[in-house]
PDB file of C-alpha atoms in Angstrom:
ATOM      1  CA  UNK C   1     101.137-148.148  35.307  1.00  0.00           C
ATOM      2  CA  UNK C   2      98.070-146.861  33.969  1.00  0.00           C
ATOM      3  CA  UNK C   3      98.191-144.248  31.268  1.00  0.00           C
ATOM      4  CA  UNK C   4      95.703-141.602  31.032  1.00  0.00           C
ATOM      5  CA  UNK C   5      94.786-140.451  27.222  1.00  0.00           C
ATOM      6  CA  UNK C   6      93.683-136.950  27.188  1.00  0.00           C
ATOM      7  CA  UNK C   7      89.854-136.207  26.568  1.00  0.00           C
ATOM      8  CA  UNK C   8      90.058-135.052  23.184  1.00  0.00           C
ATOM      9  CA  UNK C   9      91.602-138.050  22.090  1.00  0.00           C
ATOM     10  CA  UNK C  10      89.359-140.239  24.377  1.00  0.00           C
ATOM     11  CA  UNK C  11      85.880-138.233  22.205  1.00  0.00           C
ATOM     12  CA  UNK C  12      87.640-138.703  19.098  1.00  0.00           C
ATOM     13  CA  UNK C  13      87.513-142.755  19.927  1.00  0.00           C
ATOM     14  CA  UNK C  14      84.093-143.011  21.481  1.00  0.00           C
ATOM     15  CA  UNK C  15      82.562-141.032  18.625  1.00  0.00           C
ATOM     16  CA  UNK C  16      84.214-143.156  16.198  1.00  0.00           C
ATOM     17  CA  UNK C  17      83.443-146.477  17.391  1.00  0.00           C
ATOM     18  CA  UNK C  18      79.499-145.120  17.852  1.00  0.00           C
ATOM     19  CA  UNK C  19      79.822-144.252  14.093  1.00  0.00           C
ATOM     20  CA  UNK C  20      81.000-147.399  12.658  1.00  0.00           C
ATOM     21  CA  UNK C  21      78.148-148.909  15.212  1.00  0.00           C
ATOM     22  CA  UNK C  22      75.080-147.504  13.838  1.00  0.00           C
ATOM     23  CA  UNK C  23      76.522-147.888  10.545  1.00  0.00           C
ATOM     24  CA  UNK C  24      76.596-151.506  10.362  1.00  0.00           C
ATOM     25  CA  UNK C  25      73.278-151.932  11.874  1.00  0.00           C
ATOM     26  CA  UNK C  26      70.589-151.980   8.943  1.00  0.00           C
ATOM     27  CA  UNK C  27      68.040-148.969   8.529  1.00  0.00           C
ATOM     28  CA  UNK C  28      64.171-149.931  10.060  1.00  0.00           C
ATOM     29  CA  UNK C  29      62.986-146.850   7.404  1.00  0.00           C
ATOM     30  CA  UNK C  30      65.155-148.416   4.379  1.00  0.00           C
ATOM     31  CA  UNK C  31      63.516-151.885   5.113  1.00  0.00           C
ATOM     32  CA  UNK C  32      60.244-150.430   4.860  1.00  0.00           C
ATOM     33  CA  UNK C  33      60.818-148.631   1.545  1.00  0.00           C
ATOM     34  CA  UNK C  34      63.267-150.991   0.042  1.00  0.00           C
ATOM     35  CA  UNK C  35      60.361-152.639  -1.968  1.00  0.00           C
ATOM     36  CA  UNK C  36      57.538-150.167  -3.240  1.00  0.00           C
ATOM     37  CA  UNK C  37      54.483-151.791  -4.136  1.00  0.00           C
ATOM     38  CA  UNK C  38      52.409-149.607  -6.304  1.00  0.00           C
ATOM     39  CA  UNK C  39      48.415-149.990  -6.298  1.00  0.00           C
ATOM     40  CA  UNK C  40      46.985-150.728  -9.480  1.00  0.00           C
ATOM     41  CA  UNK C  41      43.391-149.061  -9.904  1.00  0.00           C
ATOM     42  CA  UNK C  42      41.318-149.463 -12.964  1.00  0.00           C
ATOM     43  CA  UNK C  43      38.026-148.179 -13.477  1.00  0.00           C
ATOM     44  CA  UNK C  44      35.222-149.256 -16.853  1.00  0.00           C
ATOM     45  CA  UNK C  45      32.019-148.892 -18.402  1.00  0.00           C
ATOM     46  CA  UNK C  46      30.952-151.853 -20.571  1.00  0.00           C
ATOM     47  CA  UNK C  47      27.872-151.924 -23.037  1.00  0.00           C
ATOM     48  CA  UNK C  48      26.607-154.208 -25.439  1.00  0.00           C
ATOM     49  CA  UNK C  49      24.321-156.919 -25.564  1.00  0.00           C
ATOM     50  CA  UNK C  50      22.269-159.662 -23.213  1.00  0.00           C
ATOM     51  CA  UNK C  51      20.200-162.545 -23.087  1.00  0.00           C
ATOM     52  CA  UNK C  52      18.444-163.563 -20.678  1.00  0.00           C
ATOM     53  CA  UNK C  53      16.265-166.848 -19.711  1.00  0.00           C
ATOM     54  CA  UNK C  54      14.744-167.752 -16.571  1.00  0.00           C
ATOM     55  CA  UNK C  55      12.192-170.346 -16.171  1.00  0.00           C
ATOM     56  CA  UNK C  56      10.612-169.514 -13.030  1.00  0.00           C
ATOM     57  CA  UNK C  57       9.285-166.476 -14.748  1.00  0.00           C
ATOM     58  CA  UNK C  58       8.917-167.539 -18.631  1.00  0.00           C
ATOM     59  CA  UNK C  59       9.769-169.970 -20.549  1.00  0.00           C
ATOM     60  CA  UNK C  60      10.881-167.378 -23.188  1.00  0.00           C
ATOM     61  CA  UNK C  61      14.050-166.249 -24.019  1.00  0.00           C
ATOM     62  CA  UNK C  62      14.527-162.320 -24.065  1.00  0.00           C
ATOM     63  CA  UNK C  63      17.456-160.132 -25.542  1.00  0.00           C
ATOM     64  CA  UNK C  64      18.601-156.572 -25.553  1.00  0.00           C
ATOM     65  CA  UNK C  65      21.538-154.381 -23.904  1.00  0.00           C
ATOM     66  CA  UNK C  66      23.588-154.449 -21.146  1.00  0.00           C
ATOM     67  CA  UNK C  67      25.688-151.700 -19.218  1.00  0.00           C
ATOM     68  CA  UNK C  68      28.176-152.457 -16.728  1.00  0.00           C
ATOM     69  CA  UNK C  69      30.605-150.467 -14.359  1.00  0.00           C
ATOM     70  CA  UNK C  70      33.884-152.121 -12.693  1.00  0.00           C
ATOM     71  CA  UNK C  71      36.863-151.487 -10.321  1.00  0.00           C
ATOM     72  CA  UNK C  72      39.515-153.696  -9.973  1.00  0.00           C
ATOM     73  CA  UNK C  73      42.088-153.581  -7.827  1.00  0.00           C
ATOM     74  CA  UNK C  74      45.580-154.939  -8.439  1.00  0.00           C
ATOM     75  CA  UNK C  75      48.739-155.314  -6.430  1.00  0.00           C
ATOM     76  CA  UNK C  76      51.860-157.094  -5.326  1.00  0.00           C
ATOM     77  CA  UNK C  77      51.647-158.840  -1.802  1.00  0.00           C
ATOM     78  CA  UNK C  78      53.733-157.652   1.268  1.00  0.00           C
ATOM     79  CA  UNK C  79      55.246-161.372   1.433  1.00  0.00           C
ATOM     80  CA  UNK C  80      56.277-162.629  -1.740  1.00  0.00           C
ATOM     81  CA  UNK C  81      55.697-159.682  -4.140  1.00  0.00           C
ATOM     82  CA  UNK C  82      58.052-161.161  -6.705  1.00  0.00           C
ATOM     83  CA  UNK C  83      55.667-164.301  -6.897  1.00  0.00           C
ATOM     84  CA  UNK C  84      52.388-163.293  -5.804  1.00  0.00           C
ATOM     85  CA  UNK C  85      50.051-161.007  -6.313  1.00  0.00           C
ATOM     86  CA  UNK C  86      46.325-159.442  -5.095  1.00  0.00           C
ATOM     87  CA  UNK C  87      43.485-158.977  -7.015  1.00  0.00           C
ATOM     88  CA  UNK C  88      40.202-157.533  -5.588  1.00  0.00           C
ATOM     89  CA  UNK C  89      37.071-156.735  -8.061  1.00  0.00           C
ATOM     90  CA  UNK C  90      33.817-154.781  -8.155  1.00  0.00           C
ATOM     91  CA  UNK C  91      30.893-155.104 -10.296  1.00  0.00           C
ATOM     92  CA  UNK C  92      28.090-153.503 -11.131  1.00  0.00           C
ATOM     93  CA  UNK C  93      25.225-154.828 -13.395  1.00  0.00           C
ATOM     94  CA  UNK C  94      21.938-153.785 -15.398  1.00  0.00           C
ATOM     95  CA  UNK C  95      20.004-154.750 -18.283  1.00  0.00           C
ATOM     96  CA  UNK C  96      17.072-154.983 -19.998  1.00  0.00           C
ATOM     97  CA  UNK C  97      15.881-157.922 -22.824  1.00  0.00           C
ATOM     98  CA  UNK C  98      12.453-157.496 -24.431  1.00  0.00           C
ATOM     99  CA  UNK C  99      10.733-161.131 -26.086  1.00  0.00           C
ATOM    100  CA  UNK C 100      10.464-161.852 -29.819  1.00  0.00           C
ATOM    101  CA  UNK C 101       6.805-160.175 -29.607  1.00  0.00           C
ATOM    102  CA  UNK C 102       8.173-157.130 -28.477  1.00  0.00           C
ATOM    103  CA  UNK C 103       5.452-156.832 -25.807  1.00  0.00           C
ATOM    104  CA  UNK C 104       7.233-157.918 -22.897  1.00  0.00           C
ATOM    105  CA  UNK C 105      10.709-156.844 -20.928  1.00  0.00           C
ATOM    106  CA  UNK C 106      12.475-158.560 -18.571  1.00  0.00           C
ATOM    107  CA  UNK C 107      15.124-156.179 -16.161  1.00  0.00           C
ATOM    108  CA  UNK C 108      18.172-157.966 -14.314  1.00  0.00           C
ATOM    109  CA  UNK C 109      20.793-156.431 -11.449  1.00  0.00           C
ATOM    110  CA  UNK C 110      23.477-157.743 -10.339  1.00  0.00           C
ATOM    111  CA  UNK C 111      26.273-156.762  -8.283  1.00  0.00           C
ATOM    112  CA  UNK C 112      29.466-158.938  -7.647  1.00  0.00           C
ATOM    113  CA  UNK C 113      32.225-158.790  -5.195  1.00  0.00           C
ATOM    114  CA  UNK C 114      35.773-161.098  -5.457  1.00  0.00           C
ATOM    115  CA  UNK C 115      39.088-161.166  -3.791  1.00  0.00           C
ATOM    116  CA  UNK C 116      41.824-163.402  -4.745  1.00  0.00           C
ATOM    117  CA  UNK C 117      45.200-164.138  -5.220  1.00  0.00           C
ATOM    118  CA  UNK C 118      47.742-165.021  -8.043  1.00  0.00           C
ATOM    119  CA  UNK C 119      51.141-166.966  -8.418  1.00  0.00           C
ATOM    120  CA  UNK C 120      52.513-165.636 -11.221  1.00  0.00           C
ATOM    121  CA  UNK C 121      55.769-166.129 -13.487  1.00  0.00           C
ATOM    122  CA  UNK C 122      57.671-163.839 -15.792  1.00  0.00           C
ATOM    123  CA  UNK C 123      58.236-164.976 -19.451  1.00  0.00           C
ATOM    124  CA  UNK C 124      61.068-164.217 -22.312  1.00  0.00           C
ATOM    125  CA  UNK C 125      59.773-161.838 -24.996  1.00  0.00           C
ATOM    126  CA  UNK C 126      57.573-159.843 -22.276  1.00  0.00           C
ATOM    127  CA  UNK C 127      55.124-162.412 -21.537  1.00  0.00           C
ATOM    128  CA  UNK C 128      53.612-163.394 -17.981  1.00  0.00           C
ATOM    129  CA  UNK C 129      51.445-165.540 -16.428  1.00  0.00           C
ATOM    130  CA  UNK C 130      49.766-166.343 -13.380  1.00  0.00           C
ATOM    131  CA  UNK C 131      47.395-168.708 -11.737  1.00  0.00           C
ATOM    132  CA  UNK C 132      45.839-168.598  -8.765  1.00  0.00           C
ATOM    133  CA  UNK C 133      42.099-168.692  -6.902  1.00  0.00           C
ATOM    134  CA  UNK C 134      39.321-166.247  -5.730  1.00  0.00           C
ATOM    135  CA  UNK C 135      36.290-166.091  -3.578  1.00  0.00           C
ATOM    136  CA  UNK C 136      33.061-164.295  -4.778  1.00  0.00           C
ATOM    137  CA  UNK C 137      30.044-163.088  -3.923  1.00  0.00           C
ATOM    138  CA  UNK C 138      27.290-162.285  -6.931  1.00  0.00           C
ATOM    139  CA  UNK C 139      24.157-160.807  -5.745  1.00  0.00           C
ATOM    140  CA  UNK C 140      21.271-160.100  -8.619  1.00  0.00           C
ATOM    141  CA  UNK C 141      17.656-160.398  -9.269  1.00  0.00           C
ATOM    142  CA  UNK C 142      15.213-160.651 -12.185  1.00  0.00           C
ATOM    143  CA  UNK C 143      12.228-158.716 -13.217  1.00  0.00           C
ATOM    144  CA  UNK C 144       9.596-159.350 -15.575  1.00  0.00           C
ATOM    145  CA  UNK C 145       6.625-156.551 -15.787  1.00  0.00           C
ATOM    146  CA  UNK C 146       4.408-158.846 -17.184  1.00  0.00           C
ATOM    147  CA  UNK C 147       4.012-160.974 -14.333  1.00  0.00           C
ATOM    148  CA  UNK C 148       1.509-160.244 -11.294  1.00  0.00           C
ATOM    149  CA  UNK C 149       1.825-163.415  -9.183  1.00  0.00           C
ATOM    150  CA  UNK C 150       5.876-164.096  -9.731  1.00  0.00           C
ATOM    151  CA  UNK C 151       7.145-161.192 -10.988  1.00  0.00           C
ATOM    152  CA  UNK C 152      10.657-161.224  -9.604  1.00  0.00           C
ATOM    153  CA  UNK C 153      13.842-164.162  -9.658  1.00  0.00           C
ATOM    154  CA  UNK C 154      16.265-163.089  -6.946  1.00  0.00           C
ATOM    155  CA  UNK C 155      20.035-164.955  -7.110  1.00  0.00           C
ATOM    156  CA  UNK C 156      22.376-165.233  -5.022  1.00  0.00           C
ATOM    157  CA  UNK C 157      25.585-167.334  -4.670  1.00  0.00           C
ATOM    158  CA  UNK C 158      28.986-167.760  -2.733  1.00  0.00           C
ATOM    159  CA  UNK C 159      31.699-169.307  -4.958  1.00  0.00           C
ATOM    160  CA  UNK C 160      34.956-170.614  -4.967  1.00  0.00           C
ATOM    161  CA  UNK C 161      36.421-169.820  -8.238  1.00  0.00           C
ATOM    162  CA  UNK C 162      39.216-170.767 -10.455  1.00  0.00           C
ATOM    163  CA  UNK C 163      41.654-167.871 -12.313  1.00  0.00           C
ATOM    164  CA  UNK C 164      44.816-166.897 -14.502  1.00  0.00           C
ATOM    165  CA  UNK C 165      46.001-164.863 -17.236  1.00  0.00           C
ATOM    166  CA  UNK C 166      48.141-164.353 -19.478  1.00  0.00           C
ATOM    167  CA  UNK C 167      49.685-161.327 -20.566  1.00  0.00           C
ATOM    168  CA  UNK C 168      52.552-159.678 -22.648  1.00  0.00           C
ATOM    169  CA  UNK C 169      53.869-155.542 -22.714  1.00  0.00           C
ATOM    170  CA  UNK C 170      55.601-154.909 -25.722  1.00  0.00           C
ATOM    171  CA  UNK C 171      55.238-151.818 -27.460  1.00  0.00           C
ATOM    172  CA  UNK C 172      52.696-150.755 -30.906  1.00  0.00           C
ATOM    173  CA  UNK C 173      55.551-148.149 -32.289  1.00  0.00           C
ATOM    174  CA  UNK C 174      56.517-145.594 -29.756  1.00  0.00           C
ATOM    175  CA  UNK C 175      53.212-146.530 -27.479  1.00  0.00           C
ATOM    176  CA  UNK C 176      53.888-149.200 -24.439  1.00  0.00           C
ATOM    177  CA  UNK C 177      51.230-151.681 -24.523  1.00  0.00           C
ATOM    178  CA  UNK C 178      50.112-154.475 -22.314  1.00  0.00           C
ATOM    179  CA  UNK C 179      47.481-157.571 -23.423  1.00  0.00           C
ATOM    180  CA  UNK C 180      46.047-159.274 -21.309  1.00  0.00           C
ATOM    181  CA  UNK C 181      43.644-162.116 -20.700  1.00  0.00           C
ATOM    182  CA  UNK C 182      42.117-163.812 -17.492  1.00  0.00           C
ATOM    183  CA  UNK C 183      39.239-166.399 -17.027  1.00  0.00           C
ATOM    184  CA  UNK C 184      37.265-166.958 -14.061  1.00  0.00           C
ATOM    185  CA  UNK C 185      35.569-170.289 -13.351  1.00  0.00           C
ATOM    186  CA  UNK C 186      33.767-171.010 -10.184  1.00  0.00           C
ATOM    187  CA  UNK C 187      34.406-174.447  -9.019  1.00  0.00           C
ATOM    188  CA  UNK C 188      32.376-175.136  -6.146  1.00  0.00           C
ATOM    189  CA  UNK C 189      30.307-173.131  -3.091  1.00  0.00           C
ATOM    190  CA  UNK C 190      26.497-172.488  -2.454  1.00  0.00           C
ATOM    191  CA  UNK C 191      23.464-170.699  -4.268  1.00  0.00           C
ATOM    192  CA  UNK C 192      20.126-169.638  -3.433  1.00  0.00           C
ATOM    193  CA  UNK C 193      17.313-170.902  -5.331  1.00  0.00           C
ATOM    194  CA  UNK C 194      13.006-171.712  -4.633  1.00  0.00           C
ATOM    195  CA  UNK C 195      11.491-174.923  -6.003  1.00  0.00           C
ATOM    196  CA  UNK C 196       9.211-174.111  -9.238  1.00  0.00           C
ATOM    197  CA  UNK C 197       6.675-172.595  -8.534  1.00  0.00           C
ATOM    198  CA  UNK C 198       7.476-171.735  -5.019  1.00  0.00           C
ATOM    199  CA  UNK C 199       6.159-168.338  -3.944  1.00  0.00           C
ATOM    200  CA  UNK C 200       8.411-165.796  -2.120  1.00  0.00           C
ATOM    201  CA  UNK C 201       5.975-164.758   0.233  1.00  0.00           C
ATOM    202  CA  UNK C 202       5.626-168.605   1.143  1.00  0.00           C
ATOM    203  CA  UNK C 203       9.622-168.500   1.901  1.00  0.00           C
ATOM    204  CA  UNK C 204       8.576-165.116   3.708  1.00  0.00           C
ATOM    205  CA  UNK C 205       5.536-167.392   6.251  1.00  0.00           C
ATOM    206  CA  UNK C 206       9.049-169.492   6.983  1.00  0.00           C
ATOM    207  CA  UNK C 207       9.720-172.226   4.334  1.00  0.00           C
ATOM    208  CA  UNK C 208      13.141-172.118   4.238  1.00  0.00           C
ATOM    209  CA  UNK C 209      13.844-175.627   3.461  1.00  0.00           C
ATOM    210  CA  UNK C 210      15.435-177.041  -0.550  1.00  0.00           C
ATOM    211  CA  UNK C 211      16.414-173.153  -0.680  1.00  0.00           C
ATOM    212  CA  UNK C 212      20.246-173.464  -0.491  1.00  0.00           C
ATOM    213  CA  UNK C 213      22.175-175.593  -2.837  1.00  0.00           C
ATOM    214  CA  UNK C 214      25.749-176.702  -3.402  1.00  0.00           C
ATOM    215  CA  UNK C 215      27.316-175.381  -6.909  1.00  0.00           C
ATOM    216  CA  UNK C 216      29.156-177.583  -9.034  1.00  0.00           C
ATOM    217  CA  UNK C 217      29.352-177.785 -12.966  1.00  0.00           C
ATOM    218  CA  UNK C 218      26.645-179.883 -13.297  1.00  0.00           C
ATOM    219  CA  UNK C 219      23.858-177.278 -11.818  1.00  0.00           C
ATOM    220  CA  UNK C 220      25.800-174.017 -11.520  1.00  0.00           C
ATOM    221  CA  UNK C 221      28.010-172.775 -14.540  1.00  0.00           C
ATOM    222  CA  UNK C 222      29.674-169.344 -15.136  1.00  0.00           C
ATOM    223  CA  UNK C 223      32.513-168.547 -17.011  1.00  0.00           C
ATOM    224  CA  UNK C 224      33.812-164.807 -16.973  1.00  0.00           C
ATOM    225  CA  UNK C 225      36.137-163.628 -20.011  1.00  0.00           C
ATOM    226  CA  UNK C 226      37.850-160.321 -20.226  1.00  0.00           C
ATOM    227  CA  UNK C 227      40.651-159.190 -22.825  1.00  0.00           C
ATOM    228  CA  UNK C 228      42.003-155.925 -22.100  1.00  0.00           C
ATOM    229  CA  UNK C 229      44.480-153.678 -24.375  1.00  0.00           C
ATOM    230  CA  UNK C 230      46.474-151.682 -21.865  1.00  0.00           C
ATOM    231  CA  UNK C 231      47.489-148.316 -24.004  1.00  0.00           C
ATOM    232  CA  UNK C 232      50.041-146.565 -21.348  1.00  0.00           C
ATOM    233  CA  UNK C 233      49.836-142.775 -22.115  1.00  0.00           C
ATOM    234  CA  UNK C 234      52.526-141.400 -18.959  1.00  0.00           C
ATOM    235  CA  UNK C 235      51.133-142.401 -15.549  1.00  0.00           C
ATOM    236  CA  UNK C 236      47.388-142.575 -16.482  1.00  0.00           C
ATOM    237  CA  UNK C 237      46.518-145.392 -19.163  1.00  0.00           C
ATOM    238  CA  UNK C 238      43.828-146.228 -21.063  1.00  0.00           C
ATOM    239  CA  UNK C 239      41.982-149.338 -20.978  1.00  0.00           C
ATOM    240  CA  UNK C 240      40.246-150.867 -23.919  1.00  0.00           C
ATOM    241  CA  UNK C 241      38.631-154.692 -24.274  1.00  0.00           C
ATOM    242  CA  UNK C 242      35.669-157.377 -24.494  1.00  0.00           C
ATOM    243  CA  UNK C 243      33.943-158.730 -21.724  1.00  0.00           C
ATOM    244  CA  UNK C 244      32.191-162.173 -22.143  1.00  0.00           C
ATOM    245  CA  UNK C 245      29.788-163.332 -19.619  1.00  0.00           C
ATOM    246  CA  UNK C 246      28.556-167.087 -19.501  1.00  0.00           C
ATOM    247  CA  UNK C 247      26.177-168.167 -16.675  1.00  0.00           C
ATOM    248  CA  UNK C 248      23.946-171.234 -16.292  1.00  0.00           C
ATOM    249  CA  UNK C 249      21.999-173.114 -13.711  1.00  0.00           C
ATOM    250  CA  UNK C 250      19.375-175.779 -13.105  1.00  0.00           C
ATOM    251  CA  UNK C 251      17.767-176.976  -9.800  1.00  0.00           C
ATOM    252  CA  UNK C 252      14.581-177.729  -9.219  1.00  0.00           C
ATOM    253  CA  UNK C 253      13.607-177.742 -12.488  1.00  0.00           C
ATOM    254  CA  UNK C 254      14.227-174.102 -12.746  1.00  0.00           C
ATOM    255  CA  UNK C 255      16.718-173.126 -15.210  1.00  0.00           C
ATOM    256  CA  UNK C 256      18.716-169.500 -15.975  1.00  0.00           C
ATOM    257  CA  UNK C 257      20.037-168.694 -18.540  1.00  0.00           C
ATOM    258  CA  UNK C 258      22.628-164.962 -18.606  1.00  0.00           C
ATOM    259  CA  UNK C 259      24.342-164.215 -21.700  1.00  0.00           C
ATOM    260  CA  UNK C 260      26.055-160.740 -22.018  1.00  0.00           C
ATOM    261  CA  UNK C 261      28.824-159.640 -24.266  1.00  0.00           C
ATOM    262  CA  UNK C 262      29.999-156.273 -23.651  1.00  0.00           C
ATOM    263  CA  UNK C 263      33.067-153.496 -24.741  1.00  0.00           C
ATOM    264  CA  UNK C 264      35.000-152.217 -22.388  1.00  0.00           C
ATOM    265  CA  UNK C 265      36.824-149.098 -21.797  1.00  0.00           C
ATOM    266  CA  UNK C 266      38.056-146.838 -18.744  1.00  0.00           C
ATOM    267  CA  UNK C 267      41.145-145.911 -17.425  1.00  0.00           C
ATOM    268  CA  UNK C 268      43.789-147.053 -14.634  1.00  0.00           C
ATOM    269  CA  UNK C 269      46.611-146.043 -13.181  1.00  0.00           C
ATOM    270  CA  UNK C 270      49.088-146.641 -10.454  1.00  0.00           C
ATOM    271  CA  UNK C 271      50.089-145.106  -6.748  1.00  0.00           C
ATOM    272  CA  UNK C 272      51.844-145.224  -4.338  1.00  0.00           C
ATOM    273  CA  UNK C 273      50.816-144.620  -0.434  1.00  0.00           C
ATOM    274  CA  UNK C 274      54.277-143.263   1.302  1.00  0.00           C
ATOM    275  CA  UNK C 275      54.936-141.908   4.920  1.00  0.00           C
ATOM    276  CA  UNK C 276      55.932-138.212   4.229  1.00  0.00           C
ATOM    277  CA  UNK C 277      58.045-138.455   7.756  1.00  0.00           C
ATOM    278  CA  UNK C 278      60.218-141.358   5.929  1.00  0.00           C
ATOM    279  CA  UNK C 279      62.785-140.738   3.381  1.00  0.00           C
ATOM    280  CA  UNK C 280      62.416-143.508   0.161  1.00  0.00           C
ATOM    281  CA  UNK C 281      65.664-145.466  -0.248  1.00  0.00           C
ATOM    282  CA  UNK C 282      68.043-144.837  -2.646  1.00  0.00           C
ATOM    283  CA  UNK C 283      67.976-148.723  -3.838  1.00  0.00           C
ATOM    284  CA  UNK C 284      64.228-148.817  -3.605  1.00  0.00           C
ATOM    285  CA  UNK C 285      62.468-151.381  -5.637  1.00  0.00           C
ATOM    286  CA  UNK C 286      59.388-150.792  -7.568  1.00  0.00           C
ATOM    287  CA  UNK C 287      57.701-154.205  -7.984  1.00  0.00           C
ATOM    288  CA  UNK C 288      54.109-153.601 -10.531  1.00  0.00           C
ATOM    289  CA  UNK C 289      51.025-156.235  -9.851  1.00  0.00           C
ATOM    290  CA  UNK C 290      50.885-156.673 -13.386  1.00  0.00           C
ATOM    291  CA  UNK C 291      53.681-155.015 -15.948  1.00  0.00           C
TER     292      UNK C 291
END
């Protein structure tokens, strides 16, 4: 015999079982906010000193000042954000070096692009470290006014590079801190450079050949050094340091020398890019590229 439940009880049933349902299914908007990865943006002005060196123009050495600006871009990745982070950069370079007699200057720009990525670990005592690789592109050229035939060294150079840091938050009283250090080392990739001598209207007729050559350590040499206070004032913070720059190369019997040691300051901060038509989880995790 088949017994009928009335409809109110029969409602009461459906809607309860639909309840319990989409309950223990998980939420598609909670995964997406469950970990919040904040973009790091920093912005500096550097200036200090340079010297420069560049045989296919003069066998002379010339010093004088440097100014810089640079972004840098830091933050977790989407995959492992825990482990691994992003770090994109932006440089922009100018100087001008005069010779001992003081009747000659020699200009350089430069402008240099880099994307990499970082495996990092978490310390006691508020320490961190990471290490990790990068991929750059440095664009720059060199001008000396006292030259008519030669008067300009263009570079150019795609590099495989080597990076890590080191860094440590604490606090200096009440004020959070962070320190921080991070070479850069290119290890290997390809640079432009003429023979001595060569002309660049000759490469201009079409003599493109010996113009490309492979970089390694023995030929093509840059090291990149930048400590960084981090003084954390709120949500904006303010960034001072020392920027070292070492570069070297020598083919075909040209050699370049680029010296520059510069301070730094600027400021950074962090945000946060969220979908105003999703809610932010309650259990949310904020995960920082670099605190």
């Amino acid at each position: 015999m088949l017994i009928s439940l009335p409809a109110i009880i029969r409602r009461g049933i459906l809607t309860a079982l639909t309840a319990s349902l989409f309950t223990a299914l998980p939420s598609h908007a909670d995964d997406e906010t469950a970990l919040l990865r904040p973009v790091q943006s920093i912005y500096t002005l550097g200036v200090g000193s340079s010297h420069l060196a560049d045989t296919y123009l003069s066998p002379i050495k010339y010093s004088g000042w440097d100014i810089s600006f640079g972004y840098e871009r830091n933050q977790a990745m989407k995959f492992s954000p825990e482990k691994w982070v992003m770090q994109m950069r932006l440089g922009i370079e100018g100087s001008r070096s005069v010779n001992m007699a003081g009747n000659a200057y020699l200009w350089y720009a430069g402008i240099d692009f880099s994307w990499g990525m970082m495996r990092r670990w978490r310390l006691p005592y508020g320490l961190s470290a990471g290490i990790g690789g990068s991929a750059s592109l440095d664009l720059g050229c060199l001008y000396l006014d006292r030259n008519s035939n030669n008067p300009a060294s263009a570079k150019a150079a795609i590099t495989v590079n080597a990076t890590g840091y080191i860094a440590w938050n604490g606090k200096l009283r009440s004020l959070p801190v962070t320190l921080r250090y991070q070479p850069t080392l290119p290890v290997t990739g390809v640079f432009f450079a003429p023979d001595y001598g060569e002309l660049y209207y000759e490469i201009y007729l079409g003599n493109h050949s010996g113009l490309a050559h492979c970089a390694w350590w023995s030929n093509y040499f840059r090291l990149d050094n930048l400590v960084t206070a981090d003084l954390h004032f709120g949500s904006t913070s303010l960034r001072i340091g020392y920027s070292g720059n070492i570069f070297s190369s020598k083919v075909n019997d040209v050699v370049t020398r680029i010296f520059t040691h510069t301070a730094v300051v600027g400021v950074s901060g962090e945000w946060i890019s969220l979908n105003p038509r999703k809610r932010i989880s309650p259990a949310a995790k904020t995960i920082s590229a670099t605190y």
